[in-house]
Amino acid sequence: MFETSLTLNDLMFMLKGAGVTLMVTFFAVTGGTLMGLAFGVIRAQFKPWVTLPLAFVLDIFRSVPLLIQLILANAFQAIAGYGISPFVTSCIVLALYTAAYCTEIVRGAIAAVPAVTRRAARSLGLTWRQDMTQVVFPMALRVALPSWIGLTLGVMKDSALVLWLGIIELLRASQILVTRLQEPMFILLVAGAIYFVLSFPIARLGAQLEKRWKEND
Amino acid sequence: MIEIENVHKSFGSLKVLKGIDLTVAKGEVVSVIGGSGSGKSTLLTCINGLEPVDSGRILVEGVEVHARSTDLNKLRRKIGIVFQQFNAFPHLTVLENVTLAPRKVKGMSKREAEEIAVKQLDHVGLGDKKSVYPSRLSGGQQQRMAIARALAMSPGYMLFDEVTSALDPQLVGEVLDTLKLLADDGMTMICVTHEMGFARDVSDRVAFFDQGVMAEIGPPEQIFGDAKNEATRKFLSSVR
Ligand SMILES: Nc1ncnc2c1ncn2[C@@H]1O[C@H](COP(=O)(O)OP(=O)(O)OP(=O)(O)O)[C@@H](O)[C@H]1O
Ligand SMILES: [Mg+2]
């Protein structure tokens, strides 16, 4: 029969790591989505050349490997003596990284709302704000959701990179156990299963919403 | 009353309106006909301030549409517009489409707005489609819903931009009937249309647009029977 020296304590250790993963992901996705919303609206609202500087900065966050961003940001804050913890640094970097992708998702989804629909809204006397909140966002949400779910799941997996700043999240916790117990296959299997359990509800929620919206089409 | 005085409008270097003068009296129905690209749609979008003008002015009930001091969101409550392309709010039911503006713009309660919406939907023959989403409607039904949605704001003026030209031929009639009903009710209307029969039967006056200029305007009998302008005659013989 199958035997393992993985104890309940060890499993708790992994779950604690998973908690950290979940927390980093939550802060990164929440912050990144809020920023992405604001930047995306700005990008959709103004002429491309006006938002060029913004687009340029976001492109940097999208093209430089996340690991490099994390290490540089951590080194920078240490040199500058900000005294920000690695956890907070990680959340900020990941949030900016998320924001960079989310901006393009939001911009694209807003652009997908037909101009004539927006004209209809404005011609009824709705203000720009009301047009945005009552018509554009609900319509754009349906376009953006699949990409946004994909982004969120991606960030959850990418958040493993924060272990390089010494944070013990799920993957790092697993590594520690692998080193100690010498059971890489089994422990990584458990870690993978935990990642799956974390991702599954988000993916399901997305599928559920899409299905509900489809019924109206 | 809508007063359009010497309105010029360009998109970049393209001159789309070259000095339009037109006054539409309360209760009057004016049809606008003319070739593609002659500036008909542009004129309508200028009237409710969706597009700025380069020069000249447009007054709606004495309020200058493009004056800086004019609150366009307020002015637009008086001017309903229906477009050629379908433009339902797809995430809202038919009833919600119609109640959105009365609630958000006029601040009506849900019940008040629904009362008005139901009346308007019955009026355009969509009383049984209230809880349906727009994607379930035919093109003709979508256009009638758009008309009800505009009417729910109790506008004093209605602008129609070729509301039947995206429709299958067999659906055109039901929408034109709705417009006729409105005209009979005394609504002030400007109808851009390719339906010459409609223009002839329903309008008080017909205006012919040619390359950004209002080449001719007059009662339908005159425009269709005895057009003075060469371009008008040519256009009419081409659409017959
Ligand atoms: N937003 C815009 N930007 C640039 N050009 C435009 C815009 N809207 C209209 N035009 C151009 O202005 C001209 C007049 O357009 P308009 O839509 O007013 O014509 P129309 O008389 O309504 O034609 P149709 O019968 O085809 O609807 C066209 O050449 C069109 O390409
Ligand atoms: Mg047009």
mmCIF file of N, CA and C in Angstrom, chain A residues 115-186:
data_model
loop_
_atom_site.group_PDB
_atom_site.id
_atom_site.type_symbol
_atom_site.label_atom_id
_atom_site.label_comp_id
_atom_site.label_asym_id
_atom_site.label_seq_id
_atom_site.Cartn_x
_atom_site.Cartn_y
_atom_site.Cartn_z
ATOM 1 N N ALA A 115 -20.847 51.924 -31.043
ATOM 2 C CA ALA A 115 -20.979 53.374 -30.877
ATOM 3 C C ALA A 115 -22.445 53.795 -30.893
ATOM 4 N N VAL A 116 -23.259 53.119 -31.705
ATOM 5 C CA VAL A 116 -24.655 53.553 -31.831
ATOM 6 C C VAL A 116 -25.434 53.275 -30.545
ATOM 7 N N THR A 117 -25.029 52.237 -29.812
ATOM 8 C CA THR A 117 -25.688 51.957 -28.537
ATOM 9 C C THR A 117 -25.407 53.086 -27.542
ATOM 10 N N ARG A 118 -24.177 53.548 -27.552
ATOM 11 C CA ARG A 118 -23.818 54.641 -26.651
ATOM 12 C C ARG A 118 -24.502 55.933 -27.068
ATOM 13 N N ARG A 119 -24.608 56.146 -28.366
ATOM 14 C CA ARG A 119 -25.322 57.333 -28.852
ATOM 15 C C ARG A 119 -26.772 57.280 -28.409
ATOM 16 N N ALA A 120 -27.354 56.084 -28.489
ATOM 17 C CA ALA A 120 -28.747 55.940 -28.070
ATOM 18 C C ALA A 120 -28.876 56.312 -26.596
ATOM 19 N N ALA A 121 -27.933 55.847 -25.793
ATOM 20 C CA ALA A 121 -27.981 56.148 -24.358
ATOM 21 C C ALA A 121 -27.873 57.653 -24.119
ATOM 22 N N ARG A 122 -26.904 58.275 -24.759
ATOM 23 C CA ARG A 122 -26.726 59.710 -24.556
ATOM 24 C C ARG A 122 -27.903 60.505 -25.090
ATOM 25 N N SER A 123 -28.490 60.029 -26.191
ATOM 26 C CA SER A 123 -29.592 60.797 -26.772
ATOM 27 C C SER A 123 -30.852 60.705 -25.917
ATOM 28 N N LEU A 124 -30.887 59.726 -25.004
ATOM 29 C CA LEU A 124 -32.016 59.655 -24.070
ATOM 30 C C LEU A 124 -31.824 60.602 -22.891
ATOM 31 N N GLY A 125 -30.670 61.261 -22.862
ATOM 32 C CA GLY A 125 -30.416 62.209 -21.787
ATOM 33 C C GLY A 125 -29.520 61.672 -20.691
ATOM 34 N N LEU A 126 -29.048 60.415 -20.842
ATOM 35 C CA LEU A 126 -28.119 59.875 -19.853
ATOM 36 C C LEU A 126 -26.809 60.655 -19.920
ATOM 37 N N THR A 127 -26.234 60.921 -18.746
ATOM 38 C CA THR A 127 -24.943 61.599 -18.723
ATOM 39 C C THR A 127 -23.849 60.595 -19.091
ATOM 40 N N TRP A 128 -22.642 61.110 -19.291
ATOM 41 C CA TRP A 128 -21.522 60.225 -19.618
ATOM 42 C C TRP A 128 -21.374 59.140 -18.553
ATOM 43 N N ARG A 129 -21.461 59.576 -17.302
ATOM 44 C CA ARG A 129 -21.346 58.634 -16.181
ATOM 45 C C ARG A 129 -22.427 57.572 -16.201
ATOM 46 N N GLN A 130 -23.669 58.014 -16.431
ATOM 47 C CA GLN A 130 -24.779 57.057 -16.465
ATOM 48 C C GLN A 130 -24.638 56.111 -17.642
ATOM 49 N N ASP A 131 -24.202 56.645 -18.768
ATOM 50 C CA ASP A 131 -23.953 55.802 -19.939
ATOM 51 C C ASP A 131 -22.936 54.720 -19.565
ATOM 52 N N MET A 132 -21.875 55.146 -18.872
ATOM 53 C CA MET A 132 -20.834 54.207 -18.458
ATOM 54 C C MET A 132 -21.383 53.135 -17.509
ATOM 55 N N THR A 133 -22.053 53.579 -16.454
ATOM 56 C CA THR A 133 -22.448 52.621 -15.422
ATOM 57 C C THR A 133 -23.654 51.772 -15.833
ATOM 58 N N GLN A 134 -24.583 52.357 -16.576
ATOM 59 C CA GLN A 134 -25.812 51.638 -16.893
ATOM 60 C C GLN A 134 -25.724 50.828 -18.181
ATOM 61 N N VAL A 135 -24.918 51.269 -19.104
ATOM 62 C CA VAL A 135 -24.887 50.625 -20.421
ATOM 63 C C VAL A 135 -23.513 50.033 -20.752
ATOM 64 N N VAL A 136 -22.477 50.860 -20.691
ATOM 65 C CA VAL A 136 -21.168 50.409 -21.167
ATOM 66 C C VAL A 136 -20.589 49.303 -20.287
ATOM 67 N N PHE A 137 -20.556 49.527 -18.968
ATOM 68 C CA PHE A 137 -19.947 48.517 -18.101
ATOM 69 C C PHE A 137 -20.673 47.176 -18.140
ATOM 70 N N PRO A 138 -21.992 47.170 -18.017
ATOM 71 C CA PRO A 138 -22.664 45.861 -18.096
ATOM 72 C C PRO A 138 -22.411 45.140 -19.421
ATOM 73 N N MET A 139 -22.391 45.902 -20.520
ATOM 74 C CA MET A 139 -22.140 45.262 -21.814
ATOM 75 C C MET A 139 -20.694 44.807 -21.931
ATOM 76 N N ALA A 140 -19.772 45.653 -21.454
ATOM 77 C CA ALA A 140 -18.349 45.342 -21.565
ATOM 78 C C ALA A 140 -17.973 44.161 -20.667
ATOM 79 N N LEU A 141 -18.656 44.058 -19.522
ATOM 80 C CA LEU A 141 -18.351 42.986 -18.576
ATOM 81 C C LEU A 141 -18.463 41.619 -19.238
ATOM 82 N N ARG A 142 -19.493 41.470 -20.064
ATOM 83 C CA ARG A 142 -19.707 40.186 -20.741
ATOM 84 C C ARG A 142 -18.559 39.864 -21.691
ATOM 85 N N VAL A 143 -17.992 40.904 -22.275
ATOM 86 C CA VAL A 143 -16.865 40.693 -23.186
ATOM 87 C C VAL A 143 -15.596 40.414 -22.401
ATOM 88 N N ALA A 144 -15.436 41.123 -21.284
ATOM 89 C CA ALA A 144 -14.172 41.093 -20.556
ATOM 90 C C ALA A 144 -14.030 39.862 -19.665
ATOM 91 N N LEU A 145 -15.153 39.325 -19.197
ATOM 92 C CA LEU A 145 -15.078 38.301 -18.148
ATOM 93 C C LEU A 145 -14.172 37.107 -18.460
ATOM 94 N N PRO A 146 -14.297 36.473 -19.632
ATOM 95 C CA PRO A 146 -13.438 35.314 -19.890
ATOM 96 C C PRO A 146 -11.949 35.661 -19.794
ATOM 97 N N SER A 147 -11.554 36.796 -20.371
ATOM 98 C CA SER A 147 -10.140 37.190 -20.298
ATOM 99 C C SER A 147 -9.752 37.508 -18.859
ATOM 100 N N TRP A 148 -10.670 38.131 -18.129
ATOM 101 C CA TRP A 148 -10.354 38.504 -16.758
ATOM 102 C C TRP A 148 -10.185 37.269 -15.879
ATOM 103 N N ILE A 149 -11.029 36.273 -16.082
ATOM 104 C CA ILE A 149 -10.888 35.009 -15.341
ATOM 105 C C ILE A 149 -9.524 34.391 -15.665
ATOM 106 N N GLY A 150 -9.205 34.382 -16.944
ATOM 107 C CA GLY A 150 -7.908 33.846 -17.362
ATOM 108 C C GLY A 150 -6.763 34.588 -16.688
ATOM 109 N N LEU A 151 -6.890 35.898 -16.627
ATOM 110 C CA LEU A 151 -5.853 36.719 -15.994
ATOM 111 C C LEU A 151 -5.729 36.374 -14.511
ATOM 112 N N THR A 152 -6.870 36.262 -13.832
ATOM 113 C CA THR A 152 -6.860 35.957 -12.396
ATOM 114 C C THR A 152 -6.203 34.607 -12.116
ATOM 115 N N LEU A 153 -6.572 33.602 -12.905
ATOM 116 C CA LEU A 153 -5.966 32.285 -12.710
ATOM 117 C C LEU A 153 -4.472 32.337 -13.006
ATOM 118 N N GLY A 154 -4.097 33.111 -14.023
ATOM 119 C CA GLY A 154 -2.679 33.261 -14.360
ATOM 120 C C GLY A 154 -1.910 33.914 -13.224
ATOM 121 N N VAL A 155 -2.505 34.955 -12.636
ATOM 122 C CA VAL A 155 -1.829 35.659 -11.547
ATOM 123 C C VAL A 155 -1.660 34.735 -10.350
ATOM 124 N N MET A 156 -2.669 33.894 -10.095
ATOM 125 C CA MET A 156 -2.560 32.966 -8.971
ATOM 126 C C MET A 156 -1.342 32.053 -9.154
ATOM 127 N N LYS A 157 -1.162 31.563 -10.366
ATOM 128 C CA LYS A 157 -0.010 30.688 -10.619
ATOM 129 C C LYS A 157 1.298 31.476 -10.585
ATOM 130 N N ASP A 158 1.264 32.688 -11.208
ATOM 131 C CA ASP A 158 2.481 33.511 -11.228
ATOM 132 C C ASP A 158 2.883 33.962 -9.833
ATOM 133 N N SER A 159 1.914 33.998 -8.914
ATOM 134 C CA SER A 159 2.220 34.494 -7.572
ATOM 135 C C SER A 159 3.242 33.593 -6.879
ATOM 136 N N ALA A 160 3.444 32.384 -7.411
ATOM 137 C CA ALA A 160 4.462 31.491 -6.841
ATOM 138 C C ALA A 160 5.839 32.149 -6.863
ATOM 139 N N LEU A 161 6.031 33.072 -7.824
ATOM 140 C CA LEU A 161 7.353 33.696 -7.947
ATOM 141 C C LEU A 161 7.739 34.533 -6.729
ATOM 142 N N VAL A 162 6.762 34.895 -5.893
ATOM 143 C CA VAL A 162 7.104 35.721 -4.739
ATOM 144 C C VAL A 162 7.946 34.928 -3.733
ATOM 145 N N LEU A 163 8.054 33.628 -3.930
ATOM 146 C CA LEU A 163 8.913 32.848 -3.040
ATOM 147 C C LEU A 163 10.358 33.321 -3.134
ATOM 148 N N TRP A 164 10.683 33.966 -4.223
ATOM 149 C CA TRP A 164 12.038 34.487 -4.369
ATOM 150 C C TRP A 164 12.322 35.646 -3.424
ATOM 151 N N LEU A 165 11.276 36.231 -2.880
ATOM 152 C CA LEU A 165 11.488 37.281 -1.890
ATOM 153 C C LEU A 165 11.398 36.688 -0.480
ATOM 154 N N GLY A 166 11.440 35.358 -0.412
ATOM 155 C CA GLY A 166 11.449 34.701 0.895
ATOM 156 C C GLY A 166 10.078 34.510 1.503
ATOM 157 N N ILE A 167 9.040 34.656 0.691
ATOM 158 C CA ILE A 167 7.684 34.469 1.213
ATOM 159 C C ILE A 167 7.307 32.999 1.087
ATOM 160 N N ILE A 168 6.773 32.463 2.142
ATOM 161 C CA ILE A 168 6.406 31.057 2.101
ATOM 162 C C ILE A 168 4.956 30.908 1.665
ATOM 163 N N GLU A 169 4.762 30.829 0.361
ATOM 164 C CA GLU A 169 3.435 30.575 -0.162
ATOM 165 C C GLU A 169 3.352 29.093 -0.488
ATOM 166 N N LEU A 170 2.351 28.682 -1.240
ATOM 167 C CA LEU A 170 2.102 27.261 -1.441
ATOM 168 C C LEU A 170 3.289 26.525 -2.053
ATOM 169 N N LEU A 171 3.864 27.085 -3.107
ATOM 170 C CA LEU A 171 4.943 26.357 -3.781
ATOM 171 C C LEU A 171 6.180 26.249 -2.889
ATOM 172 N N ARG A 172 6.506 27.362 -2.208
ATOM 173 C CA ARG A 172 7.673 27.358 -1.319
ATOM 174 C C ARG A 172 7.462 26.368 -0.166
ATOM 175 N N ALA A 173 6.263 26.356 0.366
ATOM 176 C CA ALA A 173 5.950 25.412 1.448
ATOM 177 C C ALA A 173 6.160 23.986 0.962
ATOM 178 N N SER A 174 5.723 23.719 -0.265
ATOM 179 C CA SER A 174 5.889 22.379 -0.823
ATOM 180 C C SER A 174 7.366 22.044 -0.984
ATOM 181 N N GLN A 175 8.126 23.019 -1.494
ATOM 182 C CA GLN A 175 9.566 22.803 -1.666
ATOM 183 C C GLN A 175 10.239 22.406 -0.360
ATOM 184 N N ILE A 176 9.868 23.141 0.678
ATOM 185 C CA ILE A 176 10.468 22.870 1.982
ATOM 186 C C ILE A 176 10.182 21.437 2.410
ATOM 187 N N LEU A 177 8.929 21.034 2.190
ATOM 188 C CA LEU A 177 8.551 19.670 2.568
ATOM 189 C C LEU A 177 9.271 18.642 1.703
ATOM 190 N N VAL A 178 9.430 18.937 0.431
ATOM 191 C CA VAL A 178 10.122 18.008 -0.467
ATOM 192 C C VAL A 178 11.548 17.783 0.022
ATOM 193 N N THR A 179 12.190 18.882 0.382
ATOM 194 C CA THR A 179 13.568 18.783 0.863
ATOM 195 C C THR A 179 13.634 17.928 2.126
ATOM 196 N N ARG A 180 12.667 18.121 2.995
ATOM 197 C CA ARG A 180 12.711 17.427 4.268
ATOM 198 C C ARG A 180 12.280 15.959 4.128
ATOM 199 N N LEU A 181 11.203 15.717 3.383
ATOM 200 C CA LEU A 181 10.625 14.366 3.344
ATOM 201 C C LEU A 181 11.115 13.530 2.172
ATOM 202 N N GLN A 182 11.723 14.183 1.176
ATOM 203 C CA GLN A 182 12.197 13.461 -0.012
ATOM 204 C C GLN A 182 11.073 12.693 -0.705
ATOM 205 N N GLU A 183 9.899 13.324 -0.818
ATOM 206 C CA GLU A 183 8.792 12.695 -1.550
ATOM 207 C C GLU A 183 8.255 13.685 -2.580
ATOM 208 N N PRO A 184 9.105 14.050 -3.543
ATOM 209 C CA PRO A 184 8.711 15.141 -4.447
ATOM 210 C C PRO A 184 7.406 14.864 -5.187
ATOM 211 N N MET A 185 7.253 13.656 -5.732
ATOM 212 C CA MET A 185 6.080 13.362 -6.552
ATOM 213 C C MET A 185 4.779 13.605 -5.794
ATOM 214 N N PHE A 186 4.718 12.974 -4.622
ATOM 215 C CA PHE A 186 3.476 13.036 -3.864
ATOM 216 C C PHE A 186 3.169 14.458 -3.386
#
